[in-house]
PDB file of C-alpha atoms in Angstrom:
ATOM      1  CA  MET A   1      -9.623  95.087 -44.118  1.00 28.00           C
ATOM      2  CA  THR A   2     -10.878  94.380 -40.539  1.00 31.00           C
ATOM      3  CA  ASP A   3     -10.891  90.770 -40.098  1.00 33.00           C
ATOM      4  CA  ALA A   4      -8.914  89.268 -37.197  1.00 37.00           C
ATOM      5  CA  HIS A   5      -6.459  87.228 -39.301  1.00 39.00           C
ATOM      6  CA  PRO A   6      -5.728  89.046 -42.532  1.00 43.00           C
ATOM      7  CA  THR A   7      -4.452  86.873 -45.297  1.00 44.00           C
ATOM      8  CA  ALA A   8      -0.930  86.920 -46.660  1.00 44.00           C
ATOM      9  CA  ALA A   9      -1.915  88.658 -49.636  1.00 42.00           C
ATOM     10  CA  SER A  10      -2.816  91.790 -47.647  1.00 52.00           C
ATOM     11  CA  HIS A  11       0.708  92.450 -46.716  1.00 67.00           C
ATOM     12  CA  GLU A  12       3.468  92.739 -49.357  1.00 83.00           C
ATOM     13  CA  PRO A  13       7.067  91.891 -47.925  1.00 93.00           C
ATOM     14  CA  VAL A  14       9.233  95.056 -48.865  1.00 95.00           C
ATOM     15  CA  LEU A  15      12.738  94.463 -50.488  1.00 97.00           C
ATOM     16  CA  LEU A  16      12.151  90.670 -50.670  1.00 97.00           C
ATOM     17  CA  ALA A  17      14.684  90.127 -53.556  1.00 96.00           C
ATOM     18  CA  GLU A  18      17.244  92.298 -51.938  1.00 97.00           C
ATOM     19  CA  VAL A  19      16.759  90.631 -48.572  1.00 97.00           C
ATOM     20  CA  LEU A  20      17.289  87.142 -50.338  1.00 96.00           C
ATOM     21  CA  ALA A  21      20.305  88.491 -52.169  1.00 95.00           C
ATOM     22  CA  CYS A  22      22.219  89.123 -48.912  1.00 93.00           C
ATOM     23  CA  CYS A  23      21.607  85.672 -47.775  1.00 91.00           C
ATOM     24  CA  GLU A  24      23.019  83.847 -50.759  1.00 90.00           C
ATOM     25  CA  ALA A  25      26.683  83.574 -49.539  1.00 89.00           C
ATOM     26  CA  LEU A  26      25.309  82.007 -46.147  1.00 92.00           C
ATOM     27  CA  LEU A  27      23.501  79.365 -47.971  1.00 88.00           C
ATOM     28  CA  GLU A  28      26.790  77.709 -49.104  1.00 85.00           C
ATOM     29  CA  GLN A  29      27.785  77.284 -45.343  1.00 84.00           C
ATOM     30  CA  PRO A  30      27.590  73.749 -43.886  1.00 82.00           C
ATOM     31  CA  GLY A  31      24.204  72.926 -41.966  1.00 79.00           C
ATOM     32  CA  PRO A  32      22.229  72.779 -40.023  1.00 91.00           C
ATOM     33  CA  ARG A  33      21.855  76.521 -39.616  1.00 93.00           C
ATOM     34  CA  LEU A  34      19.542  78.765 -37.734  1.00 96.00           C
ATOM     35  CA  TRP A  35      17.703  81.647 -39.515  1.00 97.00           C
ATOM     36  CA  VAL A  36      15.755  84.184 -37.516  1.00 98.00           C
ATOM     37  CA  ASP A  37      12.810  86.381 -38.869  1.00 98.00           C
ATOM     38  CA  ALA A  38      12.625  88.751 -35.679  1.00 98.00           C
ATOM     39  CA  THR A  39       9.515  90.599 -36.751  1.00 97.00           C
ATOM     40  CA  GLY A  40       7.465  87.724 -38.713  1.00 97.00           C
ATOM     41  CA  GLY A  41       4.333  89.883 -39.454  1.00 95.00           C
ATOM     42  CA  ARG A  42       2.315  87.830 -42.205  1.00 94.00           C
ATOM     43  CA  GLY A  43       5.292  85.594 -43.008  1.00 96.00           C
ATOM     44  CA  GLY A  44       6.473  87.056 -46.398  1.00 96.00           C
ATOM     45  CA  HIS A  45       9.995  87.182 -45.865  1.00 97.00           C
ATOM     46  CA  SER A  46       9.765  83.841 -43.790  1.00 98.00           C
ATOM     47  CA  ALA A  47       8.123  82.126 -46.643  1.00 98.00           C
ATOM     48  CA  ALA A  48      10.633  83.092 -49.030  1.00 97.00           C
ATOM     49  CA  LEU A  49      13.645  82.208 -46.778  1.00 97.00           C
ATOM     50  CA  LEU A  50      12.082  78.730 -46.068  1.00 97.00           C
ATOM     51  CA  ASP A  51      12.115  78.193 -49.907  1.00 96.00           C
ATOM     52  CA  ARG A  52      15.738  78.179 -49.757  1.00 94.00           C
ATOM     53  CA  LEU A  53      16.626  76.536 -46.589  1.00 95.00           C
ATOM     54  CA  ALA A  54      17.492  72.766 -45.919  1.00 94.00           C
ATOM     55  CA  ALA A  55      15.477  70.156 -44.335  1.00 95.00           C
ATOM     56  CA  ALA A  56      17.815  70.115 -41.181  1.00 95.00           C
ATOM     57  CA  ASP A  57      17.858  74.023 -41.035  1.00 95.00           C
ATOM     58  CA  ARG A  58      15.639  75.975 -38.469  1.00 96.00           C
ATOM     59  CA  LEU A  59      13.857  79.258 -38.814  1.00 97.00           C
ATOM     60  CA  LEU A  60      12.821  81.010 -35.617  1.00 97.00           C
ATOM     61  CA  ILE A  61      10.074  83.633 -35.987  1.00 98.00           C
ATOM     62  CA  LEU A  62       9.155  86.193 -33.470  1.00 98.00           C
ATOM     63  CA  ASP A  63       6.430  88.802 -33.371  1.00 98.00           C
ATOM     64  CA  ARG A  64       4.813  91.037 -30.552  1.00 97.00           C
ATOM     65  CA  ASP A  65       1.344  91.232 -32.120  1.00 97.00           C
ATOM     66  CA  PRO A  66      -0.601  88.140 -30.935  1.00 97.00           C
ATOM     67  CA  GLU A  67      -2.969  88.208 -34.089  1.00 96.00           C
ATOM     68  CA  ALA A  68       0.276  87.943 -36.260  1.00 97.00           C
ATOM     69  CA  VAL A  69       1.457  84.993 -34.184  1.00 98.00           C
ATOM     70  CA  ALA A  70      -1.659  83.181 -34.474  1.00 98.00           C
ATOM     71  CA  TYR A  71      -1.498  83.803 -38.182  1.00 97.00           C
ATOM     72  CA  LEU A  72       2.035  82.549 -38.510  1.00 98.00           C
ATOM     73  CA  ARG A  73       1.456  79.366 -36.491  1.00 98.00           C
ATOM     74  CA  SER A  74      -1.515  78.588 -38.834  1.00 98.00           C
ATOM     75  CA  ARG A  75       0.490  79.341 -41.917  1.00 98.00           C
ATOM     76  CA  PHE A  76       3.803  77.539 -40.882  1.00 98.00           C
ATOM     77  CA  GLY A  77       2.446  74.975 -38.465  1.00 95.00           C
ATOM     78  CA  GLY A  78       3.093  72.135 -40.834  1.00 96.00           C
ATOM     79  CA  ASP A  79       6.615  72.776 -41.345  1.00 97.00           C
ATOM     80  CA  PRO A  80       8.887  71.060 -38.694  1.00 97.00           C
ATOM     81  CA  ARG A  81      11.644  73.524 -39.530  1.00 97.00           C
ATOM     82  CA  VAL A  82       9.696  76.427 -38.045  1.00 98.00           C
ATOM     83  CA  VAL A  83       9.187  77.643 -34.381  1.00 97.00           C
ATOM     84  CA  VAL A  84       6.945  80.758 -33.849  1.00 98.00           C
ATOM     85  CA  HIS A  85       7.312  82.820 -30.551  1.00 97.00           C
ATOM     86  CA  HIS A  86       5.046  85.517 -29.216  1.00 97.00           C
ATOM     87  CA  ALA A  87       7.848  87.998 -28.266  1.00 97.00           C
ATOM     88  CA  ARG A  88       9.207  91.450 -28.947  1.00 97.00           C
ATOM     89  CA  PHE A  89      12.388  91.364 -31.345  1.00 96.00           C
ATOM     90  CA  SER A  90      14.219  92.984 -28.497  1.00 96.00           C
ATOM     91  CA  GLU A  91      13.620  89.580 -26.496  1.00 96.00           C
ATOM     92  CA  MET A  92      15.225  87.568 -29.145  1.00 96.00           C
ATOM     93  CA  ALA A  93      18.389  86.542 -27.124  1.00 95.00           C
ATOM     94  CA  ARG A  94      16.150  85.362 -24.434  1.00 95.00           C
ATOM     95  CA  VAL A  95      14.136  83.328 -26.774  1.00 95.00           C
ATOM     96  CA  LEU A  96      17.317  81.750 -28.410  1.00 93.00           C
ATOM     97  CA  ALA A  97      18.512  81.064 -24.983  1.00 92.00           C
ATOM     98  CA  ALA A  98      15.356  79.408 -23.809  1.00 91.00           C
ATOM     99  CA  SER A  99      14.905  77.133 -26.856  1.00 86.00           C
ATOM    100  CA  GLY A 100      18.460  76.054 -26.569  1.00 87.00           C
ATOM    101  CA  ALA A 101      19.106  77.234 -30.209  1.00 81.00           C
ATOM    102  CA  GLN A 102      22.607  77.779 -31.464  1.00 78.00           C
ATOM    103  CA  GLN A 103      23.909  81.110 -32.905  1.00 92.00           C
ATOM    104  CA  ALA A 104      22.186  82.203 -35.984  1.00 96.00           C
ATOM    105  CA  GLN A 105      23.531  82.514 -39.458  1.00 96.00           C
ATOM    106  CA  PHE A 106      20.923  85.261 -40.408  1.00 97.00           C
ATOM    107  CA  ILE A 107      18.722  87.511 -38.627  1.00 98.00           C
ATOM    108  CA  LEU A 108      16.019  89.845 -40.158  1.00 98.00           C
ATOM    109  CA  ALA A 109      14.213  92.633 -38.721  1.00 98.00           C
ATOM    110  CA  ASP A 110      11.428  94.500 -40.695  1.00 96.00           C
ATOM    111  CA  LEU A 111      10.490  97.596 -38.646  1.00 94.00           C
ATOM    112  CA  GLY A 112       7.283  99.406 -38.347  1.00 77.00           C
ATOM    113  CA  VAL A 113       3.712  98.703 -38.790  1.00 86.00           C
ATOM    114  CA  SER A 114       2.213  96.061 -41.155  1.00 85.00           C
ATOM    115  CA  SER A 115      -0.340  96.636 -43.602  1.00 84.00           C
ATOM    116  CA  PRO A 116      -2.754  94.487 -41.854  1.00 87.00           C
ATOM    117  CA  GLN A 117      -2.259  96.336 -38.731  1.00 89.00           C
ATOM    118  CA  LEU A 118      -3.014  99.717 -40.550  1.00 89.00           C
ATOM    119  CA  ASP A 119      -6.122  98.183 -42.335  1.00 88.00           C
ATOM    120  CA  CYS A 120      -7.711  97.031 -39.262  1.00 93.00           C
ATOM    121  CA  ALA A 121      -9.492  99.872 -37.969  1.00 94.00           C
ATOM    122  CA  GLU A 122      -9.976  98.130 -34.507  1.00 93.00           C
ATOM    123  CA  ARG A 123      -6.161  98.394 -33.954  1.00 95.00           C
ATOM    124  CA  GLY A 124      -6.397 102.098 -33.966  1.00 94.00           C
ATOM    125  CA  PHE A 125      -3.216 102.750 -36.215  1.00 94.00           C
ATOM    126  CA  SER A 126      -4.782 104.748 -38.894  1.00 94.00           C
ATOM    127  CA  PHE A 127      -6.120 108.123 -39.236  1.00 93.00           C
ATOM    128  CA  LEU A 128      -7.790 107.126 -42.199  1.00 92.00           C
ATOM    129  CA  ARG A 129     -10.263 104.591 -40.315  1.00 92.00           C
ATOM    130  CA  ASP A 130     -12.335 105.447 -37.332  1.00 96.00           C
ATOM    131  CA  GLY A 131     -11.587 102.953 -34.428  1.00 97.00           C
ATOM    132  CA  PRO A 132     -10.492 102.752 -30.847  1.00 97.00           C
ATOM    133  CA  LEU A 133      -7.560 104.942 -30.312  1.00 98.00           C
ATOM    134  CA  ASP A 134      -5.377 101.947 -29.321  1.00 97.00           C
ATOM    135  CA  MET A 135      -2.119 101.879 -31.527  1.00 97.00           C
ATOM    136  CA  ARG A 136      -0.476  98.969 -29.230  1.00 97.00           C
ATOM    137  CA  MET A 137       1.227  96.344 -31.504  1.00 96.00           C
ATOM    138  CA  ASP A 138       0.447  93.952 -28.398  1.00 96.00           C
ATOM    139  CA  PRO A 139      -3.014  94.876 -27.350  1.00 95.00           C
ATOM    140  CA  GLY A 140      -2.450  92.794 -24.154  1.00 92.00           C
ATOM    141  CA  ARG A 141       0.582  94.899 -22.833  1.00 93.00           C
ATOM    142  CA  GLY A 142       1.194  98.524 -21.848  1.00 95.00           C
ATOM    143  CA  MET A 143      -0.883 101.739 -22.137  1.00 97.00           C
ATOM    144  CA  SER A 144      -3.117 102.508 -25.063  1.00 98.00           C
ATOM    145  CA  ALA A 145      -2.694 105.737 -26.996  1.00 98.00           C
ATOM    146  CA  ALA A 146      -6.048 106.932 -25.488  1.00 98.00           C
ATOM    147  CA  GLU A 147      -4.967 106.060 -21.916  1.00 98.00           C
ATOM    148  CA  TRP A 148      -1.625 107.969 -22.462  1.00 98.00           C
ATOM    149  CA  LEU A 149      -3.339 111.060 -23.990  1.00 98.00           C
ATOM    150  CA  ALA A 150      -5.830 111.112 -21.258  1.00 98.00           C
ATOM    151  CA  GLY A 151      -3.055 111.715 -18.638  1.00 97.00           C
ATOM    152  CA  ALA A 152      -0.076 113.300 -20.279  1.00 98.00           C
ATOM    153  CA  GLU A 153       0.847 116.799 -19.820  1.00 98.00           C
ATOM    154  CA  VAL A 154       1.262 119.481 -22.431  1.00 98.00           C
ATOM    155  CA  GLY A 155       5.017 119.271 -22.431  1.00 98.00           C
ATOM    156  CA  GLU A 156       5.404 115.429 -22.581  1.00 98.00           C
ATOM    157  CA  ILE A 157       2.868 115.206 -25.632  1.00 98.00           C
ATOM    158  CA  ALA A 158       4.559 118.011 -27.515  1.00 98.00           C
ATOM    159  CA  GLN A 159       8.086 116.416 -26.893  1.00 98.00           C
ATOM    160  CA  VAL A 160       6.844 113.145 -28.232  1.00 98.00           C
ATOM    161  CA  LEU A 161       5.263 114.786 -31.277  1.00 98.00           C
ATOM    162  CA  ARG A 162       8.390 116.741 -32.066  1.00 97.00           C
ATOM    163  CA  ASP A 163      11.116 114.123 -31.332  1.00 96.00           C
ATOM    164  CA  TYR A 164       9.208 110.915 -33.142  1.00 96.00           C
ATOM    165  CA  GLY A 165       7.151 112.944 -35.576  1.00 95.00           C
ATOM    166  CA  GLU A 166       9.342 116.025 -36.368  1.00 93.00           C
ATOM    167  CA  GLU A 167       5.882 117.795 -36.231  1.00 96.00           C
ATOM    168  CA  ARG A 168       6.651 121.685 -36.144  1.00 94.00           C
ATOM    169  CA  GLU A 169       3.240 122.584 -34.650  1.00 96.00           C
ATOM    170  CA  ALA A 170       4.008 120.051 -31.639  1.00 98.00           C
ATOM    171  CA  ARG A 171       3.179 122.412 -28.800  1.00 98.00           C
ATOM    172  CA  ARG A 172      -0.075 123.824 -30.563  1.00 97.00           C
ATOM    173  CA  ILE A 173      -1.413 120.272 -31.175  1.00 98.00           C
ATOM    174  CA  ALA A 174      -0.508 119.261 -27.444  1.00 98.00           C
ATOM    175  CA  ARG A 175      -2.279 122.303 -26.182  1.00 98.00           C
ATOM    176  CA  ALA A 176      -5.271 121.336 -28.221  1.00 98.00           C
ATOM    177  CA  ILE A 177      -5.423 117.839 -27.044  1.00 98.00           C
ATOM    178  CA  VAL A 178      -5.196 118.688 -23.425  1.00 98.00           C
ATOM    179  CA  ALA A 179      -8.087 121.306 -23.901  1.00 98.00           C
ATOM    180  CA  ALA A 180     -10.279 118.936 -25.910  1.00 97.00           C
ATOM    181  CA  ARG A 181      -9.870 116.117 -23.430  1.00 97.00           C
ATOM    182  CA  ALA A 182     -11.436 118.289 -20.672  1.00 96.00           C
ATOM    183  CA  THR A 183     -14.582 118.216 -22.540  1.00 96.00           C
ATOM    184  CA  THR A 184     -14.570 114.897 -24.181  1.00 95.00           C
ATOM    185  CA  PRO A 185     -11.985 112.142 -23.944  1.00 95.00           C
ATOM    186  CA  LEU A 186     -10.096 111.218 -26.961  1.00 96.00           C
ATOM    187  CA  THR A 187     -10.996 107.603 -27.599  1.00 97.00           C
ATOM    188  CA  ARG A 188     -11.488 107.330 -31.348  1.00 98.00           C
ATOM    189  CA  THR A 189      -8.817 107.787 -34.233  1.00 97.00           C
ATOM    190  CA  SER A 190     -11.425 110.068 -35.998  1.00 97.00           C
ATOM    191  CA  HIS A 191     -11.584 112.389 -33.049  1.00 97.00           C
ATOM    192  CA  LEU A 192      -7.868 112.901 -32.926  1.00 98.00           C
ATOM    193  CA  ALA A 193      -7.328 113.031 -36.644  1.00 96.00           C
ATOM    194  CA  ASP A 194     -10.128 115.762 -36.926  1.00 96.00           C
ATOM    195  CA  LEU A 195      -8.675 117.694 -33.959  1.00 97.00           C
ATOM    196  CA  VAL A 196      -5.176 117.976 -35.712  1.00 97.00           C
ATOM    197  CA  THR A 197      -6.622 118.551 -39.164  1.00 94.00           C
ATOM    198  CA  SER A 198      -8.411 121.723 -37.706  1.00 95.00           C
ATOM    199  CA  LEU A 199      -5.266 123.126 -36.517  1.00 94.00           C
ATOM    200  CA  LEU A 200      -2.775 122.824 -39.456  1.00 89.00           C
ATOM    201  CA  PRO A 201      -2.694 124.924 -42.609  1.00 72.00           C
ATOM    202  CA  ARG A 202      -4.343 123.850 -45.766  1.00 61.00           C
ATOM    203  CA  ALA A 203      -0.831 123.956 -47.492  1.00 51.00           C
ATOM    204  CA  ARG A 204       0.258 121.166 -45.282  1.00 53.00           C
ATOM    205  CA  ALA A 205      -2.708 118.894 -45.983  1.00 48.00           C
ATOM    206  CA  GLN A 206      -1.955 119.154 -49.879  1.00 58.00           C
ATOM    207  CA  ALA A 207       1.448 117.203 -49.215  1.00 71.00           C
ATOM    208  CA  ILE A 208       0.506 114.483 -46.559  1.00 84.00           C
ATOM    209  CA  HIS A 209      -2.306 114.120 -44.264  1.00 90.00           C
ATOM    210  CA  PRO A 210      -2.089 116.618 -41.422  1.00 93.00           C
ATOM    211  CA  ALA A 211      -2.381 114.037 -38.904  1.00 95.00           C
ATOM    212  CA  THR A 212       0.418 111.696 -40.485  1.00 94.00           C
ATOM    213  CA  ARG A 213       3.103 112.995 -38.012  1.00 95.00           C
ATOM    214  CA  THR A 214       0.973 112.936 -34.963  1.00 97.00           C
ATOM    215  CA  PHE A 215      -0.216 109.369 -35.424  1.00 97.00           C
ATOM    216  CA  GLN A 216       3.374 108.257 -36.238  1.00 96.00           C
ATOM    217  CA  ALA A 217       4.798 109.990 -33.224  1.00 97.00           C
ATOM    218  CA  ILE A 218       2.203 108.576 -30.752  1.00 98.00           C
ATOM    219  CA  ARG A 219       2.499 105.127 -32.168  1.00 97.00           C
ATOM    220  CA  MET A 220       6.188 105.039 -31.890  1.00 96.00           C
ATOM    221  CA  HIS A 221       6.138 106.244 -28.236  1.00 98.00           C
ATOM    222  CA  ILE A 222       3.174 103.884 -27.221  1.00 98.00           C
ATOM    223  CA  ASN A 223       5.394 100.988 -28.587  1.00 97.00           C
ATOM    224  CA  ASP A 224       8.832 102.192 -27.604  1.00 96.00           C
ATOM    225  CA  GLU A 225       9.938 101.646 -31.056  1.00 96.00           C
ATOM    226  CA  LEU A 226      13.222 103.452 -30.814  1.00 95.00           C
ATOM    227  CA  GLY A 227      13.974 101.742 -27.489  1.00 95.00           C
ATOM    228  CA  GLU A 228      13.415  98.273 -28.986  1.00 96.00           C
ATOM    229  CA  ILE A 229      15.798  98.926 -31.837  1.00 96.00           C
ATOM    230  CA  ARG A 230      18.545 100.298 -29.375  1.00 95.00           C
ATOM    231  CA  ALA A 231      18.104  97.032 -27.312  1.00 96.00           C
ATOM    232  CA  PHE A 232      17.771  94.712 -30.272  1.00 97.00           C
ATOM    233  CA  LEU A 233      20.859  95.687 -32.293  1.00 96.00           C
ATOM    234  CA  PRO A 234      23.784  94.684 -29.928  1.00 95.00           C
ATOM    235  CA  ALA A 235      21.600  91.640 -28.770  1.00 95.00           C
ATOM    236  CA  ALA A 236      21.389  90.459 -32.464  1.00 96.00           C
ATOM    237  CA  MET A 237      25.056  90.708 -32.861  1.00 95.00           C
ATOM    238  CA  ASP A 238      25.620  88.836 -30.055  1.00 94.00           C
ATOM    239  CA  CYS A 239      23.122  85.826 -31.326  1.00 96.00           C
ATOM    240  CA  LEU A 240      25.064  85.788 -34.696  1.00 96.00           C
ATOM    241  CA  ALA A 241      27.651  83.090 -35.389  1.00 94.00           C
ATOM    242  CA  PRO A 242      30.851  84.585 -36.921  1.00 94.00           C
ATOM    243  CA  GLY A 243      30.453  85.433 -40.442  1.00 94.00           C
ATOM    244  CA  GLY A 244      26.574  85.628 -40.087  1.00 95.00           C
ATOM    245  CA  ARG A 245      24.667  88.631 -41.040  1.00 97.00           C
ATOM    246  CA  LEU A 246      21.903  90.863 -39.701  1.00 98.00           C
ATOM    247  CA  ALA A 247      19.604  92.642 -41.978  1.00 98.00           C
ATOM    248  CA  VAL A 248      17.349  95.588 -40.872  1.00 98.00           C
ATOM    249  CA  ILE A 249      14.637  97.230 -42.997  1.00 97.00           C
ATOM    250  CA  SER A 250      13.520 100.603 -41.592  1.00 97.00           C
ATOM    251  CA  PHE A 251      11.012 103.177 -42.638  1.00 93.00           C
ATOM    252  CA  HIS A 252      11.800 106.246 -40.523  1.00 91.00           C
ATOM    253  CA  SER A 253      14.747 108.432 -40.463  1.00 91.00           C
ATOM    254  CA  LEU A 254      15.216 108.175 -36.787  1.00 91.00           C
ATOM    255  CA  GLU A 255      15.242 104.575 -37.057  1.00 94.00           C
ATOM    256  CA  ASP A 256      17.657 104.505 -39.868  1.00 95.00           C
ATOM    257  CA  ARG A 257      19.944 106.942 -38.015  1.00 94.00           C
ATOM    258  CA  TRP A 258      20.422 104.476 -35.074  1.00 92.00           C
ATOM    259  CA  ILE A 259      20.976 101.617 -37.329  1.00 96.00           C
ATOM    260  CA  LYS A 260      23.499 103.445 -39.439  1.00 95.00           C
ATOM    261  CA  ARG A 261      25.601 104.488 -36.452  1.00 93.00           C
ATOM    262  CA  PHE A 262      25.407 101.059 -34.881  1.00 94.00           C
ATOM    263  CA  PHE A 263      26.479  99.363 -38.001  1.00 93.00           C
ATOM    264  CA  ARG A 264      29.399 101.771 -38.271  1.00 88.00           C
ATOM    265  CA  ALA A 265      30.345 100.961 -34.768  1.00 72.00           C
ATOM    266  CA  ASP A 266      30.312 104.537 -33.647  1.00 49.00           C
ATOM    267  CA  ALA A 267      29.709 103.722 -30.239  1.00 46.00           C
ATOM    268  CA  LEU A 268      32.891 101.658 -30.069  1.00 52.00           C
ATOM    269  CA  GLN A 269      35.119 104.252 -31.157  1.00 52.00           C
ATOM    270  CA  PRO A 270      37.160 106.176 -28.416  1.00 51.00           C
ATOM    271  CA  ASP A 271      36.928 109.900 -27.506  1.00 52.00           C
ATOM    272  CA  PRO A 272      37.866 111.921 -30.604  1.00 51.00           C
ATOM    273  CA  ASP A 273      39.953 114.179 -28.174  1.00 55.00           C
ATOM    274  CA  LEU A 274      41.924 111.109 -26.836  1.00 52.00           C
ATOM    275  CA  PRO A 275      45.412 110.929 -28.674  1.00 55.00           C
ATOM    276  CA  LEU A 276      45.225 107.484 -29.821  1.00 50.00           C
ATOM    277  CA  ARG A 277      46.981 106.018 -32.967  1.00 54.00           C
ATOM    278  CA  ALA A 278      45.054 104.174 -35.540  1.00 51.00           C
ATOM    279  CA  THR A 279      46.489 100.783 -34.456  1.00 53.00           C
ATOM    280  CA  GLU A 280      45.272 101.483 -30.881  1.00 50.00           C
ATOM    281  CA  ILE A 281      41.710 101.841 -31.936  1.00 50.00           C
ATOM    282  CA  PRO A 282      39.879  98.484 -31.209  1.00 57.00           C
ATOM    283  CA  GLU A 283      38.445  96.803 -34.417  1.00 67.00           C
ATOM    284  CA  SER A 284      34.722  96.419 -34.398  1.00 77.00           C
ATOM    285  CA  PRO A 285      33.380  92.983 -34.278  1.00 87.00           C
ATOM    286  CA  TRP A 286      31.028  93.516 -37.416  1.00 91.00           C
ATOM    287  CA  PHE A 287      31.064  95.648 -40.471  1.00 93.00           C
ATOM    288  CA  ALA A 288      28.543  97.056 -42.681  1.00 94.00           C
ATOM    289  CA  LEU A 289      27.985  95.453 -46.106  1.00 93.00           C
ATOM    290  CA  GLY A 290      27.735  98.312 -48.462  1.00 91.00           C
ATOM    291  CA  ARG A 291      25.192 101.378 -48.267  1.00 94.00           C
ATOM    292  CA  ALA A 292      21.734 101.381 -47.499  1.00 96.00           C
ATOM    293  CA  ILE A 293      19.406  99.704 -50.098  1.00 97.00           C
ATOM    294  CA  ARG A 294      16.246 101.343 -51.351  1.00 97.00           C
ATOM    295  CA  ALA A 295      13.395  99.774 -53.332  1.00 96.00           C
ATOM    296  CA  SER A 296      13.395  99.839 -57.104  1.00 96.00           C
ATOM    297  CA  ALA A 297      10.973 102.054 -58.933  1.00 96.00           C
ATOM    298  CA  ALA A 298       9.172  98.996 -60.027  1.00 96.00           C
ATOM    299  CA  GLU A 299       8.638  97.784 -56.491  1.00 96.00           C
ATOM    300  CA  ILE A 300       7.393 101.199 -55.436  1.00 94.00           C
ATOM    301  CA  ALA A 301       4.989 101.283 -58.310  1.00 94.00           C
ATOM    302  CA  HIS A 302       3.542  97.882 -57.138  1.00 93.00           C
ATOM    303  CA  ASN A 303       3.791  98.454 -53.402  1.00 91.00           C
ATOM    304  CA  PRO A 304       3.821 102.200 -52.361  1.00 90.00           C
ATOM    305  CA  ARG A 305       4.690 101.169 -48.877  1.00 86.00           C
ATOM    306  CA  ALA A 306       8.145 100.324 -50.030  1.00 92.00           C
ATOM    307  CA  ARG A 307       8.847 104.018 -50.970  1.00 92.00           C
ATOM    308  CA  SER A 308      10.431 104.876 -47.677  1.00 92.00           C
ATOM    309  CA  ALA A 309      12.094 101.371 -46.965  1.00 96.00           C
ATOM    310  CA  LEU A 310      15.808 101.159 -46.284  1.00 97.00           C
ATOM    311  CA  LEU A 311      17.634  97.926 -45.986  1.00 98.00           C
ATOM    312  CA  ARG A 312      20.991  97.963 -44.034  1.00 98.00           C
ATOM    313  CA  VAL A 313      23.099  94.817 -43.651  1.00 97.00           C
ATOM    314  CA  ALA A 314      26.116  94.095 -41.539  1.00 97.00           C
ATOM    315  CA  GLN A 315      28.308  91.034 -40.971  1.00 96.00           C
ATOM    316  CA  LYS A 316      29.706  89.637 -37.910  1.00 95.00           C
ATOM    317  CA  ARG A 317      33.772  89.245 -37.650  1.00 90.00           C
ATOM    318  CA  GLY A 318      34.182  87.526 -34.345  1.00 71.00           C
ATOM    319  CA  GLY A 319      33.709  87.912 -30.704  1.00 48.00           C
ATOM    320  CA  PRO A 320      30.493  89.098 -29.119  1.00 47.00           C
ATOM    321  CA  HIS A 321      29.661  92.635 -28.515  1.00 47.00           C
ATOM    322  CA  ARG A 322      28.418  93.948 -25.154  1.00 43.00           C
ATOM    323  CA  ALA A 323      26.003  96.675 -24.983  1.00 42.00           C
ATOM    324  CA  SER A 324      26.821  99.258 -22.484  1.00 35.00           C
TER     325      SER A 324
END
């Protein structure tokens, strides 16, 4: 699908029933209430939340992708409860402050790339479709993948592939990229995908596409996806009202590792070498609600994208958390 504004049907919201289940208790609280979908996408989660909200409630939707923002404003423009902002989810606190909004009862973030982004060849996210090697979630900001690959050194490229893609052949691929660009600039997704495929053993190709890890790593680097998560999590907790909940859906082990650690408040725990009693350890201002939730077999059969999705939920106790 390559149209500029894909339909809602082109994107299935993952773990929708599970997200709604973690909101049920919040719906019993007195209103008016503020709800936030920090990564609106094509509005699947937002639409389901709106079905449950009262007339006096508000839903704030953010997305960094201008095409998604245009679609969301078209889809929800007639609902007075909804306000859509073109912003990264790490900028949520600023958006709330600028809009004069009160603290939120519920905040949702669905991380990663949406199906419409992958399906649109012109966005350059997919190794399965030939298009410009862009990969920016907001094409109007920052450096494209092609621009970065044109100037990055072997060591920098290898580190990105290793850290974000867990690619075992990171240095080999990085050397090949630098050698290839000396002759022909890497400007197309097909060129990069073919280059990586030519380097990796056949056995690897039978499990996943050989270029999967390379494309994932470059995309995460170009969009600073882990940096966004690290900035978002403490800000989201500050934006929640006491008793409010933060739900985060991730698709990558690196993302989930950060979320799990934050929800357990490891960063607030003192140095393990310090001789402190249990009563002297400060209580975390939030706590995780249960373990990570995975999609059911039925959902995965219907929507294969859900197979790697993990939902974690935390609830705020009291005072704000200040990021270091």
